[in-house]
Short mmCIF file of C-alpha atoms in Angstrom, two decimals:
data_model
loop_
_atom_site.label_atom_id
_atom_site.label_comp_id
_atom_site.label_asym_id
_atom_site.label_seq_id
_atom_site.Cartn_x
_atom_site.Cartn_y
_atom_site.Cartn_z
CA UNK A 1036 115.83 108.81 118.37
CA UNK A 1037 116.64 108.60 114.70
CA UNK A 1038 115.79 112.15 113.68
CA UNK A 1039 119.34 113.36 113.01
CA UNK A 1040 120.42 110.39 110.90
CA UNK A 1041 117.21 110.55 108.88
CA UNK A 1042 117.75 114.22 108.05
CA UNK A 1043 114.29 115.36 109.17
CA UNK A 1044 114.06 119.17 108.84
CA UNK A 1045 114.34 120.78 112.32
CA UNK A 1046 111.57 123.30 111.61
CA UNK A 1047 108.99 121.11 109.88
CA UNK A 1048 105.51 122.32 110.89
CA UNK A 1049 104.20 118.77 111.31
CA UNK A 1050 107.04 117.44 113.44
CA UNK A 1051 108.35 118.39 116.86
CA UNK A 1052 110.89 121.20 116.43
CA UNK A 1053 114.49 120.18 117.09
CA UNK A 1054 116.17 122.77 119.33
CA UNK A 1055 119.60 121.16 119.60
CA UNK A 1056 121.51 117.96 120.00
CA UNK A 1057 124.80 116.23 120.67
CA UNK A 1058 126.21 113.24 118.84
CA UNK A 1059 129.47 112.69 120.76
CA UNK A 1060 131.08 113.17 124.15
CA UNK A 1061 132.66 116.62 124.51
CA UNK A 1062 134.20 115.78 127.87
CA UNK A 1063 131.56 117.57 129.93
CA UNK A 1064 128.80 114.99 129.60
CA UNK A 1065 129.44 111.29 130.38
CA UNK A 1066 127.91 109.93 127.19
CA UNK A 1067 128.67 106.67 125.47
CA UNK A 1068 130.77 107.23 122.35
CA UNK A 1069 127.86 106.29 120.10
CA UNK A 1070 125.17 108.13 122.07
CA UNK A 1071 123.03 110.71 120.32
CA UNK A 1072 120.79 113.13 122.22
CA UNK A 1073 118.23 115.41 120.59
CA UNK A 1074 116.53 118.34 122.32
CA UNK A 1075 112.99 118.99 121.08
CA UNK A 1076 110.34 121.56 121.95
CA UNK A 1077 108.12 120.95 124.98
CA UNK A 1078 104.51 120.45 123.90
CA UNK A 1079 102.34 121.39 126.86
CA UNK A 1080 99.17 119.43 125.98
CA UNK A 1081 100.97 116.10 125.99
CA UNK A 1082 99.98 113.22 123.76
CA UNK A 1083 96.97 113.01 121.50
CA UNK A 1084 96.04 109.77 123.27
CA UNK A 1085 95.75 111.51 126.65
CA UNK A 1086 93.62 114.20 125.00
CA UNK A 1087 91.30 111.54 123.59
CA UNK A 1088 91.01 109.79 126.96
CA UNK A 1089 89.78 113.04 128.49
CA UNK A 1090 87.00 113.11 125.90
CA UNK A 1091 85.84 109.49 126.14
CA UNK A 1092 82.43 110.52 127.50
CA UNK A 1093 82.01 113.57 125.29
CA UNK A 1094 83.43 112.91 121.82
CA UNK A 1095 85.47 115.46 119.93
CA UNK A 1096 83.65 117.85 117.57
CA UNK A 1097 83.81 116.52 114.02
CA UNK A 1098 85.81 119.56 112.88
CA UNK A 1099 88.46 118.76 115.49
CA UNK A 1100 88.56 115.14 114.33
CA UNK A 1101 89.21 116.30 110.77
CA UNK A 1102 91.80 118.82 111.97
CA UNK A 1103 93.82 116.16 113.80
CA UNK A 1104 93.46 113.70 110.93
CA UNK A 1105 94.67 116.18 108.32
CA UNK A 1106 97.60 117.31 110.47
CA UNK A 1107 98.71 113.72 110.96
CA UNK A 1108 98.24 112.90 107.28
CA UNK A 1109 100.25 115.91 106.16
CA UNK A 1110 103.05 115.05 108.55
CA UNK A 1111 103.20 111.47 107.29
CA UNK A 1112 103.11 112.67 103.69
CA UNK A 1113 106.10 114.89 104.45
CA UNK A 1114 108.01 111.90 105.85
CA UNK A 1115 107.06 109.62 102.97
CA UNK A 1116 108.10 112.22 100.40
CA UNK A 1117 111.58 111.91 101.96
CA UNK A 1118 111.45 108.09 101.81
CA UNK A 1119 111.08 107.88 105.61
CA UNK A 1120 108.84 105.24 107.18
CA UNK A 1121 107.92 106.09 110.79
CA UNK A 1122 106.92 102.50 111.68
CA UNK A 1123 105.25 103.37 114.99
CA UNK A 1124 102.38 105.69 114.11
CA UNK A 1125 99.99 105.85 117.06
CA UNK A 1126 98.20 108.52 119.09
CA UNK A 1127 100.79 108.19 121.87
CA UNK A 1128 103.42 109.43 119.41
CA UNK A 1129 101.39 112.48 118.39
CA UNK A 1130 101.99 115.52 120.61
CA UNK A 1131 99.88 118.66 121.01
CA UNK A 1132 100.99 122.20 121.69
CA UNK A 1133 99.01 124.83 123.60
CA UNK A 1134 96.78 125.52 120.59
CA UNK A 1135 96.18 121.81 119.90
CA UNK A 1136 98.46 121.78 116.88
CA UNK A 1137 99.54 118.20 116.28
CA UNK A 1138 103.21 117.22 115.92
CA UNK A 1139 104.61 113.79 115.04
CA UNK A 1140 107.25 112.55 117.49
CA UNK A 1141 109.36 109.51 118.44
CA UNK A 1142 111.40 108.40 115.43
CA UNK A 1143 113.26 105.73 117.38
CA UNK A 1144 112.28 102.93 114.97
CA UNK A 1145 111.91 105.04 111.82
CA UNK A 1146 114.08 104.21 108.85
CA UNK A 1147 114.65 105.09 105.23
CA UNK A 1148 112.56 103.05 102.82
CA UNK A 1149 114.94 100.68 100.99
CA UNK A 1150 114.99 100.24 97.23
CA UNK A 1151 114.18 96.56 97.73
CA UNK A 1152 111.12 96.13 99.98
CA UNK A 1153 112.38 92.68 100.95
CA UNK A 1154 115.01 94.41 103.08
CA UNK A 1155 112.30 95.66 105.46
CA UNK A 1156 110.45 92.72 106.97
CA UNK A 1157 111.18 92.93 110.70
CA UNK A 1158 108.28 93.15 113.13
CA UNK A 1159 108.20 96.59 114.75
CA UNK A 1160 105.67 99.12 115.98
CA UNK A 1161 102.82 98.70 118.46
CA UNK A 1162 100.26 95.90 118.48
CA UNK A 1163 96.87 97.17 117.43
CA UNK A 1164 98.41 99.63 114.98
CA UNK A 1165 100.56 97.19 113.01
CA UNK A 1166 99.59 96.27 109.46
CA UNK A 1167 98.88 92.57 108.75
CA UNK A 1168 101.91 92.23 106.45
CA UNK A 1169 104.16 93.39 109.31
CA UNK A 1170 102.66 90.87 111.74
CA UNK A 1171 103.24 88.13 109.16
CA UNK A 1172 106.87 89.14 108.62
CA UNK A 1173 106.23 90.07 104.99
CA UNK A 1174 107.90 92.99 103.14
CA UNK A 1175 106.31 96.39 103.66
CA UNK A 1176 106.82 100.05 102.79
CA UNK A 1177 105.18 103.35 103.74
CA UNK A 1178 101.81 101.59 103.51
CA UNK A 1179 102.64 100.42 107.06
CA UNK A 1180 102.22 104.02 108.25
CA UNK A 1181 99.05 104.47 106.19
CA UNK A 1182 97.45 101.45 107.86
CA UNK A 1183 98.41 102.79 111.29
CA UNK A 1184 96.99 106.17 110.31
CA UNK A 1185 93.65 104.48 109.62
CA UNK A 1186 93.68 102.97 113.11
CA UNK A 1187 94.47 106.38 114.60
CA UNK A 1188 91.62 107.90 112.61
CA UNK A 1189 89.21 105.38 114.17
CA UNK A 1190 90.62 106.18 117.61
CA UNK A 1191 90.30 109.95 117.11
CA UNK A 1192 86.72 109.63 115.86
CA UNK A 1193 85.61 107.34 118.69
CA UNK A 1194 87.88 108.64 121.49
CA UNK A 1195 88.58 105.01 122.29
CA UNK A 1196 91.23 102.40 121.59
CA UNK A 1197 90.35 99.98 118.77
CA UNK A 1198 90.17 96.31 119.79
CA UNK A 1199 90.30 97.21 123.51
CA UNK A 1200 88.13 94.21 124.44
CA UNK A 1201 89.46 91.79 121.81
CA UNK A 1202 92.22 89.22 121.91
CA UNK A 1203 95.31 89.59 119.74
CA UNK A 1204 93.83 87.16 117.19
CA UNK A 1205 90.50 88.95 117.04
CA UNK A 1206 92.27 92.30 116.65
CA UNK A 1207 93.47 91.31 113.18
CA UNK A 1208 90.04 92.17 111.78
CA UNK A 1209 89.28 95.88 111.31
CA UNK A 1210 86.01 97.19 112.74
CA UNK A 1211 84.12 100.28 111.56
CA UNK A 1212 81.23 101.65 113.59
CA UNK A 1213 77.90 101.82 111.80
CA UNK A 1214 77.35 105.30 113.21
CA UNK A 1215 80.58 106.56 111.64
CA UNK A 1216 80.16 108.94 108.70
CA UNK A 1217 80.51 107.17 105.36
CA UNK A 1218 83.30 109.46 104.11
CA UNK A 1219 85.38 108.79 107.23
CA UNK A 1220 84.67 105.06 106.97
CA UNK A 1221 85.93 104.95 103.38
CA UNK A 1222 89.21 106.60 104.38
CA UNK A 1223 89.70 104.14 107.25
CA UNK A 1224 89.06 101.11 105.04
CA UNK A 1225 91.39 102.37 102.30
CA UNK A 1226 94.16 102.92 104.86
CA UNK A 1227 93.70 99.40 106.25
CA UNK A 1228 93.97 97.97 102.72
CA UNK A 1229 96.80 100.24 101.60
CA UNK A 1230 99.23 97.36 101.24
CA UNK A 1231 96.91 95.56 98.82
CA UNK A 1232 95.92 98.46 96.59
CA UNK A 1233 98.02 99.96 93.84
CA UNK A 1234 98.81 103.65 93.77
CA UNK A 1235 99.01 104.18 97.52
CA UNK A 1236 102.55 105.46 97.48
CA UNK A 1237 104.09 108.41 99.25
CA UNK A 1238 101.69 111.18 100.18
CA UNK A 1239 98.64 108.95 99.80
CA UNK A 1240 97.29 109.45 103.31
CA UNK A 1241 97.13 113.22 103.03
CA UNK A 1242 95.66 113.07 99.54
CA UNK A 1243 92.83 110.80 100.61
CA UNK A 1244 92.17 112.83 103.76
CA UNK A 1245 91.99 116.17 101.96
CA UNK A 1246 89.50 114.86 99.41
CA UNK A 1247 86.96 114.20 102.14
#
């Protein structure tokens, strides 16, 4: 995990609370010299993805969809305001506590956004959530997370995995259900085109979500 090196606040409401950690071997634990272990809170409801799978037949109430979307957007906005790009935003990396409060987790591939975007071109993340510029090996920034957020929003709304029946090539085209509310559709599309539009800098995901 990269939470300690990235200086993520241990008590941030939108991230899993850090309870402790160790960055070196104290003689009692046989750790590699460069090993870093972080102890985080246990979130009893598991991942958001598992919660969605349980509701595949009966979709989530729209208010709950908005609640999850806003919580995720606020968490990402917090990261982006600190120049942190998560780079693996997906429902499997969103955890739920006993009251269904959403927390962002797994910062193993997160990194600070460089001054020069050309320094960040490596392919990372999870297929199906990765922005086109990442798949093509082009430079990217926090818009990578915004695109992934749009995919998660689709998944939360539909309680299904986008592109589940499509090949990798077909999955490059975003799909919006006709039955989806127009306001939600607009947010999804804007997230998927975040890398092409100007003004979608840090905090953009939360701003767009809160307006709808």
